[in-house]
Amino acid sequence: MAFRNARLPLHPDVHKYARLLLMKGVSGPSVYTQTNMWSQITFPPIKIAWDRYHRYTYLPYDTTSLYRSLRLLMGISQRSLPHENLDSWFCDGNPVPFTPELTAACLFYQPYILGQTDRFILILSTPEQQECA
């Protein structure tokens, strides 16, 4: 009889390091590479061999889990549609962004309206770009 191996969770320190990289704006593939290099340097193989409860290798599907946890930390609703979140962050009346930098970066926002528009338009710029303009 074959037994299915349960997927081990990522070690909390490895998870934290990868989350910090994502919060700094590092791309998904770079997070994968940098986290695995950091893990190999930080944790000796003997420790990894004796830990039955955690995994020290960052796998490609871990990025989805990290993005999900970041959304929870930032207060981004997962129950509403993406365009509804955008409307709450950039609406003309009383925007409620999850970060004030997002409001400052918005140059133009046109919401998606069912039956009236076929897409939303969002133009963002960095403070450096705004200084050059």
Coordinates of N, CA and C in Angstrom, one line a residue:
M1 N 0.8 -1.2 0.0 CA 0.0 0.0 0.0 C 0.9 1.2 0.0
A2 N 0.6 2.2 -0.9 CA 1.4 3.4 -1.0 C 0.8 4.5 -0.1
F3 N 1.7 5.2 0.6 CA 1.3 6.3 1.4 C 1.7 7.6 0.8
R4 N 0.8 8.5 0.9 CA 1.1 9.9 0.3 C 1.8 10.7 1.4
N5 N 2.9 11.3 1.0 CA 3.6 12.2 1.9 C 2.9 13.5 2.1
A6 N 2.6 13.9 3.3 CA 2.0 15.2 3.5 C 3.0 16.3 3.2
R7 N 2.5 17.4 2.7 CA 3.4 18.5 2.3 C 3.8 19.2 3.6
L8 N 5.1 19.3 3.8 CA 5.7 19.9 5.0 C 5.6 21.4 4.8
P9 N 5.3 22.2 5.8 CA 5.3 23.6 5.7 C 6.7 24.2 5.7
L10 N 6.8 25.3 5.1 CA 8.1 26.0 5.0 C 8.5 26.5 6.4
H11 N 9.8 26.4 6.7 CA 10.3 26.8 8.0 C 9.9 28.3 8.2
P12 N 9.5 28.7 9.4 CA 9.1 30.1 9.7 C 10.1 31.1 9.3
D13 N 11.4 30.8 9.6 CA 12.4 31.8 9.2 C 12.6 31.9 7.7
V14 N 12.5 30.8 7.0 CA 12.6 30.9 5.5 C 11.4 31.6 5.0
H15 N 10.2 31.4 5.5 CA 9.0 32.1 5.1 C 9.1 33.6 5.4
K16 N 9.6 34.0 6.5 CA 9.8 35.4 6.9 C 10.8 36.1 5.9
Y17 N 11.9 35.4 5.6 CA 12.9 36.0 4.7 C 12.3 36.2 3.3
A18 N 11.5 35.2 2.8 CA 10.9 35.3 1.5 C 9.9 36.4 1.5
R19 N 9.1 36.6 2.6 CA 8.1 37.6 2.7 C 8.7 39.0 2.7
L20 N 9.9 39.1 3.3 CA 10.6 40.4 3.4 C 11.1 40.8 2.0
L21 N 11.5 39.8 1.2 CA 12.0 40.0 -0.2 C 10.8 40.5 -1.0
L22 N 9.7 39.8 -0.9 CA 8.5 40.2 -1.7 C 8.0 41.6 -1.3
M23 N 8.1 42.0 0.0 CA 7.7 43.3 0.4 C 8.6 44.4 -0.1
K24 N 9.9 44.0 -0.4 CA 10.9 45.0 -0.9 C 10.6 45.1 -2.4
G25 N 9.8 44.3 -3.0 CA 9.5 44.4 -4.5 C 10.3 43.5 -5.3
V26 N 11.0 42.5 -4.7 CA 11.8 41.5 -5.5 C 10.8 40.6 -6.3
S27 N 11.1 40.3 -7.5 CA 10.2 39.5 -8.3 C 10.1 38.0 -7.8
G28 N 9.1 37.3 -8.2 CA 8.9 36.0 -7.7 C 10.0 35.0 -8.0
P29 N 10.6 35.0 -9.3 CA 11.7 34.1 -9.5 C 12.9 34.5 -8.7
S30 N 13.2 35.7 -8.5 CA 14.3 36.2 -7.7 C 14.1 35.8 -6.3
V31 N 12.9 35.9 -5.8 CA 12.6 35.5 -4.4 C 13.0 34.0 -4.2
Y32 N 12.6 33.2 -5.2 CA 12.8 31.8 -5.2 C 14.3 31.5 -5.1
T33 N 15.1 32.1 -6.0 CA 16.6 31.9 -6.0 C 17.2 32.4 -4.7
Q34 N 16.9 33.7 -4.4 CA 17.6 34.3 -3.2 C 17.2 33.6 -1.9
T35 N 16.0 33.1 -1.8 CA 15.6 32.5 -0.5 C 16.3 31.1 -0.4
N36 N 16.4 30.4 -1.5 CA 17.1 29.1 -1.4 C 18.5 29.2 -1.1
M37 N 19.2 30.3 -1.7 CA 20.6 30.5 -1.4 C 20.8 30.9 0.1
W38 N 19.9 31.7 0.6 CA 20.0 32.2 2.0 C 19.8 31.0 2.9
S39 N 18.8 30.1 2.6 CA 18.5 28.9 3.4 C 19.7 28.0 3.4
Q40 N 20.4 27.8 2.3 CA 21.5 26.9 2.3 C 22.7 27.4 3.1
I41 N 22.8 28.7 3.2 CA 23.9 29.3 3.9 C 23.5 29.4 5.4
T42 N 22.3 29.7 5.7 CA 21.8 29.9 7.1 C 21.7 28.6 7.9
F43 N 21.1 27.5 7.2 CA 20.8 26.3 7.9 C 21.8 25.2 7.5
P44 N 22.5 24.6 8.4 CA 23.4 23.5 8.0 C 22.7 22.3 7.7
P45 N 23.2 21.5 6.8 CA 22.5 20.3 6.4 C 22.1 19.3 7.5
I46 N 22.9 19.3 8.6 CA 22.6 18.4 9.7 C 21.3 18.8 10.4
K47 N 21.1 20.1 10.5 CA 19.8 20.6 11.1 C 18.6 20.2 10.2
I48 N 18.8 20.4 8.9 CA 17.7 20.1 8.0 C 17.4 18.6 8.0
A49 N 18.4 17.8 8.1 CA 18.2 16.3 8.1 C 17.4 15.9 9.4
W50 N 17.5 16.6 10.5 CA 16.8 16.2 11.7 C 15.5 16.8 11.9
D51 N 15.1 17.8 11.1 CA 13.8 18.5 11.2 C 12.7 17.8 10.4
R52 N 11.8 17.1 11.1 CA 10.8 16.4 10.4 C 9.5 17.2 10.2
Y53 N 9.5 18.5 10.8 CA 8.3 19.2 10.8 C 8.3 20.4 9.8
H54 N 9.5 20.8 9.2 CA 9.6 21.9 8.4 C 10.4 21.6 7.1
R55 N 10.2 22.4 6.1 CA 10.9 22.3 4.9 C 11.7 23.5 4.7
Y56 N 13.0 23.4 4.2 CA 13.9 24.5 4.1 C 14.1 25.0 2.7
T57 N 13.5 24.2 1.8 CA 13.7 24.6 0.4 C 12.4 25.3 -0.1
Y58 N 12.6 26.5 -0.6 CA 11.5 27.3 -1.1 C 11.1 26.8 -2.5
L59 N 9.9 26.4 -2.7 CA 9.4 25.8 -3.9 C 8.5 26.8 -4.7
P60 N 8.3 26.7 -6.0 CA 7.6 27.7 -6.7 C 6.2 28.0 -6.2
Y61 N 5.5 27.0 -5.7 CA 4.1 27.2 -5.2 C 4.1 28.0 -3.9
D62 N 5.2 28.2 -3.3 CA 5.3 29.0 -2.0 C 5.0 30.5 -2.3
T63 N 5.3 30.9 -3.5 CA 5.0 32.3 -3.8 C 3.5 32.6 -3.7
T64 N 2.7 31.8 -4.1 CA 1.2 32.0 -4.0 C 0.8 32.1 -2.5
S65 N 1.4 31.2 -1.7 CA 1.1 31.3 -0.3 C 1.6 32.6 0.4
L66 N 2.7 33.0 -0.1 CA 3.3 34.3 0.5 C 2.4 35.5 0.0
Y67 N 2.0 35.5 -1.2 CA 1.1 36.6 -1.7 C -0.2 36.6 -0.9
R68 N -0.7 35.4 -0.6 CA -1.9 35.3 0.2 C -1.7 35.9 1.6
S69 N -0.6 35.5 2.2 CA -0.4 36.1 3.6 C -0.1 37.6 3.6
L70 N 0.5 38.1 2.5 CA 0.8 39.5 2.4 C -0.5 40.3 2.2
R71 N -1.5 39.7 1.5 CA -2.8 40.4 1.3 C -3.5 40.5 2.6
L72 N -3.4 39.4 3.5 CA -4.0 39.5 4.8 C -3.3 40.5 5.7
L73 N -2.0 40.6 5.6 CA -1.3 41.6 6.4 C -1.6 43.0 6.0
M74 N -1.8 43.2 4.7 CA -2.1 44.6 4.2 C -3.6 45.0 4.3
G75 N -4.4 44.0 4.6 CA -5.8 44.3 4.7 C -6.6 44.3 3.4
I76 N -6.0 43.6 2.4 CA -6.7 43.6 1.1 C -7.7 42.5 1.1
S77 N -8.9 42.8 0.8 CA -10.0 41.9 0.9 C -9.9 40.8 -0.2
Q78 N -10.0 39.6 0.2 CA -9.9 38.5 -0.7 C -11.3 38.0 -1.2
R79 N -12.3 38.5 -0.5 CA -13.7 38.1 -0.8 C -14.3 39.0 -1.9
S80 N -13.8 40.1 -2.2 CA -14.3 41.0 -3.2 C -13.5 40.9 -4.5
L81 N -14.1 41.3 -5.6 CA -13.5 41.2 -6.9 C -12.4 42.2 -7.0
P82 N -11.3 41.9 -7.8 CA -10.2 42.9 -7.9 C -10.6 44.3 -8.3
H83 N -11.6 44.4 -9.2 CA -12.0 45.8 -9.6 C -12.7 46.5 -8.4
E84 N -13.4 45.8 -7.6 CA -14.0 46.4 -6.4 C -12.9 46.9 -5.4
N85 N -11.9 46.1 -5.2 CA -10.8 46.6 -4.4 C -10.2 47.9 -5.0
L86 N -10.0 47.9 -6.3 CA -9.4 49.1 -6.9 C -10.3 50.3 -6.8
D87 N -11.6 50.1 -6.9 CA -12.6 51.2 -6.7 C -12.5 51.7 -5.3
S88 N -12.3 50.9 -4.3 CA -12.3 51.4 -2.9 C -11.0 52.1 -2.6
W89 N -9.9 51.8 -3.4 CA -8.6 52.5 -3.2 C -8.5 53.8 -3.9
F90 N -9.1 53.9 -5.1 CA -8.9 55.0 -5.9 C -10.2 55.8 -6.3
C91 N -11.3 55.5 -5.7 CA -12.6 56.3 -6.0 C -12.4 57.8 -5.7
D92 N -13.2 58.6 -6.4 CA -13.1 60.0 -6.2 C -13.6 60.5 -4.8
G93 N -14.6 59.9 -4.3 CA -15.2 60.4 -3.1 C -14.3 60.2 -1.9
N94 N -14.1 59.0 -1.4 CA -13.4 58.8 -0.2 C -12.5 57.6 -0.3
P95 N -11.3 57.7 -1.0 CA -10.5 56.5 -1.2 C -10.0 55.9 0.1
V96 N -9.9 54.6 0.2 CA -9.4 53.9 1.4 C -8.3 52.9 0.9
P97 N -7.1 53.5 0.6 CA -6.0 52.6 0.1 C -5.4 51.8 1.3
F98 N -4.7 50.7 1.0 CA -4.1 50.0 2.1 C -2.7 50.6 2.4
T99 N -2.3 51.6 1.6 CA -1.1 52.3 1.9 C -1.2 53.8 1.3
P100 N -0.8 54.8 2.1 CA -0.9 56.2 1.6 C -0.1 56.4 0.3
E101 N 1.0 55.7 0.1 CA 1.8 55.9 -1.1 C 1.1 55.6 -2.3
L102 N 0.1 54.7 -2.2 CA -0.7 54.3 -3.4 C -1.5 55.5 -3.9
T103 N -2.1 56.2 -2.9 CA -2.9 57.4 -3.3 C -2.0 58.5 -4.0
A104 N -0.8 58.7 -3.4 CA 0.1 59.7 -3.9 C 0.6 59.3 -5.3
A105 N 0.7 58.0 -5.6 CA 1.2 57.5 -6.9 C 0.2 57.6 -8.0
C106 N -1.1 57.7 -7.7 CA -2.2 57.7 -8.7 C -2.3 59.0 -9.4
L107 N -2.1 58.9 -10.7 CA -2.3 60.1 -11.6 C -3.7 60.1 -12.2
F108 N -4.2 59.0 -12.5 CA -5.5 58.9 -13.2 C -6.1 57.5 -12.9
Y109 N -7.4 57.5 -12.6 CA -8.1 56.3 -12.4 C -9.5 56.4 -13.0
Q110 N -9.9 55.5 -13.9 CA -11.2 55.4 -14.4 C -11.7 54.0 -14.1
P111 N -12.8 53.9 -13.3 CA -13.2 52.6 -12.9 C -13.9 51.8 -14.0
Y112 N -14.0 50.5 -13.8 CA -14.7 49.6 -14.7 C -16.2 49.7 -14.3
I113 N -17.0 50.0 -15.2 CA -18.5 50.0 -15.0 C -19.1 49.1 -15.9
L114 N -19.8 48.1 -15.4 CA -20.4 47.0 -16.2 C -21.4 47.6 -17.2
G115 N -21.2 47.4 -18.5 CA -22.1 47.8 -19.5 C -21.8 49.2 -20.0
Q116 N -20.9 50.0 -19.3 CA -20.5 51.3 -19.8 C -19.1 51.3 -20.3
T117 N -18.2 50.7 -19.6 CA -16.8 50.7 -20.0 C -16.4 49.2 -20.1
D118 N -15.4 49.0 -21.0 CA -14.9 47.6 -21.2 C -13.7 47.3 -20.4
R119 N -13.1 48.3 -19.7 CA -11.9 48.1 -18.9 C -11.8 49.2 -17.9
F120 N -10.9 49.1 -16.9 CA -10.5 50.2 -16.0 C -9.2 50.7 -16.5
I121 N -8.9 52.0 -16.2 CA -7.7 52.6 -16.5 C -7.0 53.1 -15.3
L122 N -5.8 52.8 -15.0 CA -5.1 53.2 -13.9 C -3.7 53.6 -14.3
I123 N -3.3 54.8 -13.9 CA -2.0 55.4 -14.3 C -1.3 55.7 -12.9
L124 N -0.2 55.0 -12.7 CA 0.6 55.2 -11.5 C 2.0 55.8 -11.8
S125 N 2.6 56.5 -10.9 CA 3.9 57.0 -11.1 C 4.7 57.0 -9.8
T126 N 6.0 56.9 -9.9 CA 6.8 56.9 -8.7 C 7.1 58.4 -8.3
P127 N 7.5 58.7 -7.1 CA 7.9 60.1 -6.8 C 9.0 60.6 -7.7
E128 N 9.9 59.8 -8.1 CA 11.0 60.2 -9.0 C 10.4 60.6 -10.3
Q129 N 9.5 59.9 -10.8 CA 8.8 60.2 -12.1 C 8.1 61.5 -12.0
Q130 N 7.4 61.7 -10.9 CA 6.7 63.0 -10.7 C 7.6 64.2 -10.6
E131 N 8.8 64.0 -10.0 CA 9.7 65.1 -10.0 C 10.3 65.5 -11.4
C132 N 10.4 64.5 -12.2 CA 11.0 64.7 -13.6 C 9.9 65.4 -14.5
A133 N 8.7 65.2 -14.2 CA 7.6 65.7 -15.0 C 7.4 67.2 -14.9

